[in-house]
Coordinates of C-alpha atoms and ligand atoms in Angstrom, one line a residue:
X38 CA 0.0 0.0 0.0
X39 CA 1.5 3.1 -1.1
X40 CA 1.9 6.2 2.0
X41 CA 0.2 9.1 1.6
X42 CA 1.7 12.2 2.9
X43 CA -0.1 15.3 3.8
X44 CA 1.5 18.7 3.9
X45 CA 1.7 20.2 7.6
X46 CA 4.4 23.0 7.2
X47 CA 7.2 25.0 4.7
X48 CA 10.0 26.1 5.9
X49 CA 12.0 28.7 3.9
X50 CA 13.5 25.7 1.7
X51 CA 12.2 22.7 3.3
X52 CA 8.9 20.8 3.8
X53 CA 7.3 19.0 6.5
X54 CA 4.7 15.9 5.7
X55 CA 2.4 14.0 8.3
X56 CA 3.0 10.4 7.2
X57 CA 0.4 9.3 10.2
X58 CA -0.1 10.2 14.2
X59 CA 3.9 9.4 14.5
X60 CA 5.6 10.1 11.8
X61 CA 6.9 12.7 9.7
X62 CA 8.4 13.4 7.0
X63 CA 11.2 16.4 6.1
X64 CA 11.5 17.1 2.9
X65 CA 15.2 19.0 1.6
X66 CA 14.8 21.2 -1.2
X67 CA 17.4 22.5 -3.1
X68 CA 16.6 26.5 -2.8
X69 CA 18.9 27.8 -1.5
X70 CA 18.8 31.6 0.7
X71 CA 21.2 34.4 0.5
X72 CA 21.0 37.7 2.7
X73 CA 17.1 36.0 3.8
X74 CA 16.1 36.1 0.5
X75 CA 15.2 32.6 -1.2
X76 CA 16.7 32.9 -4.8
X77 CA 15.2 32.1 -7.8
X78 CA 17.7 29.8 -9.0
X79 CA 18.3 26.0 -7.2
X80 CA 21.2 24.4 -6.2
X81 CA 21.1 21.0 -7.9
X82 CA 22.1 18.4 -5.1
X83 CA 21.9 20.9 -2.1
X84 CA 18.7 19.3 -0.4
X85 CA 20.4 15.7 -0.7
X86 CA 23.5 17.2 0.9
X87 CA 21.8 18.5 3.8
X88 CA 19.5 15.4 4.3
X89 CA 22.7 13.5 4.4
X90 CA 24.8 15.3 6.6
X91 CA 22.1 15.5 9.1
X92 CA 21.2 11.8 9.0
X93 CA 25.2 11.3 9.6
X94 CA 24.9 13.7 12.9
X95 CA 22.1 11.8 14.4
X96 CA 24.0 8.3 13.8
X97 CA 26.6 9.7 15.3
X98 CA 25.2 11.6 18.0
X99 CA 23.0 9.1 19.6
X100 CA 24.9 8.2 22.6
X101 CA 24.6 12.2 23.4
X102 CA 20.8 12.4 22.8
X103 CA 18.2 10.0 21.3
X104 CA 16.9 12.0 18.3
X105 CA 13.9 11.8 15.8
X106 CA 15.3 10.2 12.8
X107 CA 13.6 6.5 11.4
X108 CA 15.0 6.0 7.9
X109 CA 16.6 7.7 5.6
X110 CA 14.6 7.5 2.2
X111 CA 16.4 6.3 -1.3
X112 CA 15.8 9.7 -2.6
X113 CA 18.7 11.0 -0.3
X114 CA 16.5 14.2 0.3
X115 CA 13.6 13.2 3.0
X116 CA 14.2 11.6 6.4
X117 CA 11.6 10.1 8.0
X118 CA 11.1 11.2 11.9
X119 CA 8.9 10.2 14.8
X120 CA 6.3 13.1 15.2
X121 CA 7.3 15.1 18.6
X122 CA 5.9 17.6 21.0
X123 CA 8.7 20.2 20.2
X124 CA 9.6 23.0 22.6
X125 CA 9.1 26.6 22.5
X126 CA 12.9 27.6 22.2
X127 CA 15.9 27.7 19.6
X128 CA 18.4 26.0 21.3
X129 CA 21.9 27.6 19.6
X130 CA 25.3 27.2 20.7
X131 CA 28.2 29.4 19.6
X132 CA 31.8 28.5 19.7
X133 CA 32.7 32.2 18.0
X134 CA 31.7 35.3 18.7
X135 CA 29.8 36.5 15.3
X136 CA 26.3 36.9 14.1
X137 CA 24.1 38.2 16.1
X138 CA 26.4 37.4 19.3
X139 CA 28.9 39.8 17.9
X140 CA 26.6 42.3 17.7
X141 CA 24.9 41.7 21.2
X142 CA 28.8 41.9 22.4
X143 CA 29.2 45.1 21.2
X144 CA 26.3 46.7 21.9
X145 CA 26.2 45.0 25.7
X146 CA 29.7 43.0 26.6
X147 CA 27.1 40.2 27.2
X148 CA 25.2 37.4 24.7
X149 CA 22.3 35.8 26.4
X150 CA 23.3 36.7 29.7
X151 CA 27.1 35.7 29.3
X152 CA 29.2 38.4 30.0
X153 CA 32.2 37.5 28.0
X154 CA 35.8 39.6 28.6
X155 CA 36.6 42.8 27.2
X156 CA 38.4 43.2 24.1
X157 CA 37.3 40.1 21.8
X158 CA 37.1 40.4 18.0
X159 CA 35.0 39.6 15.5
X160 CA 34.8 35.9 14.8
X161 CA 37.0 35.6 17.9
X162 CA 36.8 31.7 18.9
X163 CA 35.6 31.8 22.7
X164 CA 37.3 30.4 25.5
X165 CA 34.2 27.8 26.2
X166 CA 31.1 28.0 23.8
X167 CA 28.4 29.2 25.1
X168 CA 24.7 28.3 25.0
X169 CA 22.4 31.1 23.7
X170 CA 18.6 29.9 23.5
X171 CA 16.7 32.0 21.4
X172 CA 12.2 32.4 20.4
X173 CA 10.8 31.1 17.7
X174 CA 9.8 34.1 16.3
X175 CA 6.8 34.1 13.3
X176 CA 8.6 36.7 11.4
X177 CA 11.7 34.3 10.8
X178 CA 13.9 36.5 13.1
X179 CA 14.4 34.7 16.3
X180 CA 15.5 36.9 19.0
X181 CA 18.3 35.8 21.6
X182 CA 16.9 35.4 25.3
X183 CA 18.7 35.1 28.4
X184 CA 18.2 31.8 30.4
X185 CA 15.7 33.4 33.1
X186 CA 13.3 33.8 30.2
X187 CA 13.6 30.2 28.6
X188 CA 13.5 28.7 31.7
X189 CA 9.8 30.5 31.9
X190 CA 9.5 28.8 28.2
X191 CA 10.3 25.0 29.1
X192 CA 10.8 24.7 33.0
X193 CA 14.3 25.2 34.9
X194 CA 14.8 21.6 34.6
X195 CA 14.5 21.0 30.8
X196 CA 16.1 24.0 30.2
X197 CA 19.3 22.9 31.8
X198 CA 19.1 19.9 30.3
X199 CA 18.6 20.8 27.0
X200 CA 21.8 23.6 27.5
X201 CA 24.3 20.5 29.4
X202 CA 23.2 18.7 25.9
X203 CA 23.4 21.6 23.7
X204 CA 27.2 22.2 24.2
X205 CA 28.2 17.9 24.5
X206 CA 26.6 18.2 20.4
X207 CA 28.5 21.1 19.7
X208 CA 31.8 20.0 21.3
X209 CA 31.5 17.1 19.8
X210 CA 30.7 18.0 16.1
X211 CA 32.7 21.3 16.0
X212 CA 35.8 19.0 17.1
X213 CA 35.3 16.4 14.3
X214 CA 34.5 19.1 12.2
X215 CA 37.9 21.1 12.6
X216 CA 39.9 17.7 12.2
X217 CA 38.2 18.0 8.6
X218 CA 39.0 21.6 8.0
X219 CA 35.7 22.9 8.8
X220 CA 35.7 25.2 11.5
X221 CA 31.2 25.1 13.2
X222 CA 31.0 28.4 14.4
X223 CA 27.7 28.2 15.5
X224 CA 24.7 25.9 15.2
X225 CA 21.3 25.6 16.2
X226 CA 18.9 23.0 17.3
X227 CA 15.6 21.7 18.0
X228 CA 14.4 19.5 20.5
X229 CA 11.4 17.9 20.9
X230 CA 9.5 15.1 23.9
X231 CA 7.9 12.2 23.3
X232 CA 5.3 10.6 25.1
X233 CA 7.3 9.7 28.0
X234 CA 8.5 12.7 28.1
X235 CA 11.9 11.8 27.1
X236 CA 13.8 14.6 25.4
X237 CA 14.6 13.8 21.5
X238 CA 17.0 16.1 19.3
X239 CA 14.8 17.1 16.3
X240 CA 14.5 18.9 12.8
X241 CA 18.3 18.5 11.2
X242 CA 21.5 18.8 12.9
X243 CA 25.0 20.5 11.9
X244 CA 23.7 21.0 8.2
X245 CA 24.9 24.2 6.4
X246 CA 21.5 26.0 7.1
X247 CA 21.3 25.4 10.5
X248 CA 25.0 26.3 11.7
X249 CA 27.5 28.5 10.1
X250 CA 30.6 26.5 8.5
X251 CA 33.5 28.4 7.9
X252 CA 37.1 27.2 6.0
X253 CA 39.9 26.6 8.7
X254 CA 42.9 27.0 6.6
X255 CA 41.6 30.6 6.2
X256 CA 40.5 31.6 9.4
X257 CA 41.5 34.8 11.1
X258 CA 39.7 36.8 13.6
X259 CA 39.4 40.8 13.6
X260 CA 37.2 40.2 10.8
X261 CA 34.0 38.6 8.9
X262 CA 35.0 35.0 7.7
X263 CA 33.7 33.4 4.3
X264 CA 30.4 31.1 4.6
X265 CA 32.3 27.6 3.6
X266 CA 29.1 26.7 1.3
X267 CA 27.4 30.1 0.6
X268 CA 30.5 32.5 -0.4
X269 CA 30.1 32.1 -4.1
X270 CA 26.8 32.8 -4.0
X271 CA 27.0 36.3 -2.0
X272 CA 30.1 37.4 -3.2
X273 CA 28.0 37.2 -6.6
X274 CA 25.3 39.1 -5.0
X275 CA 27.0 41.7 -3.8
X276 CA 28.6 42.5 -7.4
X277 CA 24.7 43.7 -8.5
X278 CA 23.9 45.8 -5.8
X279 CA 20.9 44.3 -5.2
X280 CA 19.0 45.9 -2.3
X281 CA 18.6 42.3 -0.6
X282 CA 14.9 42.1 -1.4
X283 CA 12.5 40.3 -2.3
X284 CA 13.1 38.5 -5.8
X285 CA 16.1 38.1 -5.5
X286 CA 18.7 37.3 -8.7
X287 CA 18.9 34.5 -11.0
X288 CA 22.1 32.7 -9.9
X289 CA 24.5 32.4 -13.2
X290 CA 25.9 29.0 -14.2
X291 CA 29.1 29.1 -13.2
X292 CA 28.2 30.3 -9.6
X293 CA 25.4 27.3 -9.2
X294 CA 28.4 25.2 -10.1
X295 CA 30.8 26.3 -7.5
X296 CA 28.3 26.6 -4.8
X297 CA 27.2 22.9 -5.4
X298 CA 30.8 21.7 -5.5
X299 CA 31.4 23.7 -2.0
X300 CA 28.4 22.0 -0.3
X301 CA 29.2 18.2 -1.9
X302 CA 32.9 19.1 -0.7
X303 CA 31.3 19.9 3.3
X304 CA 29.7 16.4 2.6
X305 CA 32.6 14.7 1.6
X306 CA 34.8 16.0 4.1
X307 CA 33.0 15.7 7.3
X308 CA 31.4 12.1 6.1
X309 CA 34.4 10.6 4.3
X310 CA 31.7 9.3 2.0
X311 CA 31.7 9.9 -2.0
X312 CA 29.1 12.1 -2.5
X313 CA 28.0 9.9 -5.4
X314 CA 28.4 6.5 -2.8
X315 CA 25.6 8.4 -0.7
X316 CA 23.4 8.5 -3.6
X317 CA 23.8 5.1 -4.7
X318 CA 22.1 4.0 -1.3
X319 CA 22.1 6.6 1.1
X320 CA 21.6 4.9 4.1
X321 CA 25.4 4.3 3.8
X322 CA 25.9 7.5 5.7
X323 CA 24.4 5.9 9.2
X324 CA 27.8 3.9 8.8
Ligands
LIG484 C1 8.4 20.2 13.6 N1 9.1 22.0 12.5 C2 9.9 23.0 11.8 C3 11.0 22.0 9.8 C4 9.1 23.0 8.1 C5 9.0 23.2 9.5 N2 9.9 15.7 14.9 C6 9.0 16.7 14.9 N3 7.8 16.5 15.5 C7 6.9 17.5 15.4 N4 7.1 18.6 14.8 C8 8.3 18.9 14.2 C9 9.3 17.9 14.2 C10 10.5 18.1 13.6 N5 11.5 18.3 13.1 C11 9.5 20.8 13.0 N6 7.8 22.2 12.7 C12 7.4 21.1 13.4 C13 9.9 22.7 10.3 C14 11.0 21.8 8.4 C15 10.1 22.2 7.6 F1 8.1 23.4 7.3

């Protein structure tokens, strides 16, 4: 009997299917968004790349936190979850002070309530990496919240759980991650309970779109670094003086081609899979 699916939710370049009470399924596109603008132009591959990078952090992240994923589907580009309650915050750690946290710092010395020392630069990598929960706003733009007010979100109890967590996922994926070249600057997550109440890591995990990935052999603080996957597509961008609006520019050939290369390359390096091995049967990337 064939599954139906029935469209619950559309993210910016994703999509979320009920496949019944339990189970979802999230769908990868390959849109890809520059400056917040979704562009016009795909990025053949880019969904696949994300759906299997984030299949191979929750294989390898399970003794850290149990987390939603059921299969991996032959397209390489949906994953099939259990169906959570999910909680009311953005749980984001940063390892380096840029982004929004940069700004905070400036504006305040603090980010979420961490008063960090004087004098840091940006993209300055932080002594400890600190966890900086954040709402779910409607508008897209979550806004950073100190502790006091997620613990009113999800209890005192969750919430330190879900920060002692937080930073073991980080630690552990930013570490493998600079082995490979690939410094994780930042990353956010999602977590969800099921009906025992046990806490489950949801949506993806240390994809491109959900953390910033920047080139190690290039790294420098004192200034901006280069997006690892997106550069191409930006530096392009800002050649047009477009006014970051709504529709944004057709991507030209050569630029769709270098961006894709830059995201299979993320694949490849953090997986040590082929990119083409994945697609033959992508549940290789569970290991
Ligand atoms: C869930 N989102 C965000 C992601 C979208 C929207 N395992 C789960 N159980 C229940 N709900 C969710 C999840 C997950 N993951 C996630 N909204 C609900 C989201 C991707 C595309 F349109």
């Amino acid at each position: 009997m064939p599954e139906t699916a029935t469209h619950v939710a559309s993210g910016k370049v994703r999509e979320l299917y009920a496949l019944d009470d339990e189970r979802l399924l999230l769908v990868a596109s390959d849109r890809i968004s520059t400056f917040d603008v979704v562009l016009p132009t795909e990025i053949p591959d880019k969904g696949r790349v994300l759906t299997g990078l984030s299949a191979f952090w929750f294989a390898r992240t399970e003794d850290i936190c149990a987390n939603h994923l059921l299969a991996v589907k032959p397209d390489g580009r949906s994953l099939e979850c259990r169906r959570l309650e999910m909680l009311p915050i953005e749980c984001v750690v940063r390892g380096y002070l840029t982004g929004s946290g940069w700004k905070d710092y400036q504006a305040t010395g603090e980010v979420c309530g961490h008063t960090l020392p004087t004098g840091l630069r940006e993209s300055e990598r932080l002594a400890e990496p600190i966890f900086t929960p954040a709402t779910k706003a409607e508008s897209g733009h979550d806004e950073n919240i100190t502790r006091e007010a997620a613990a009113e979100l999800v209890g005192a109890d969750r919430l330190a759980q879900v920060e002692a967590i937080s930073l073991a996922l980080y630690r552990f994926a930013a570490e493998h991650a600079t082995k490979r070249g690939i410094i994780i600057a930042d990353t956010k997550f999602e977590f969800g309970t099921d009906g025992d109440d046990r806490l489950v890591l949801a949506d993806e995990a240390f994809t491109p779109d959900s953390s910033r990935f920047w080139p190690a052999d290039t790294y420098a603080p004192g200034r901006g670094q280069p997006s690892f996957d997106k550069q191409f597509a930006r530096d392009y961008c800002e050649t047009l003086g477009w006014d970051k609006a709504y529709p944004g520019p057709e991507l030209p050939d050569d630029v769709v081609e270098g961006t894709r290369a830059r995201y299979v390359e993320a694949f490849e390096r953090l997986t040590e899979l082929r990119f083409d091995d994945y697609l033959e049967n992508p549940e290789r990337v569970l290991r």
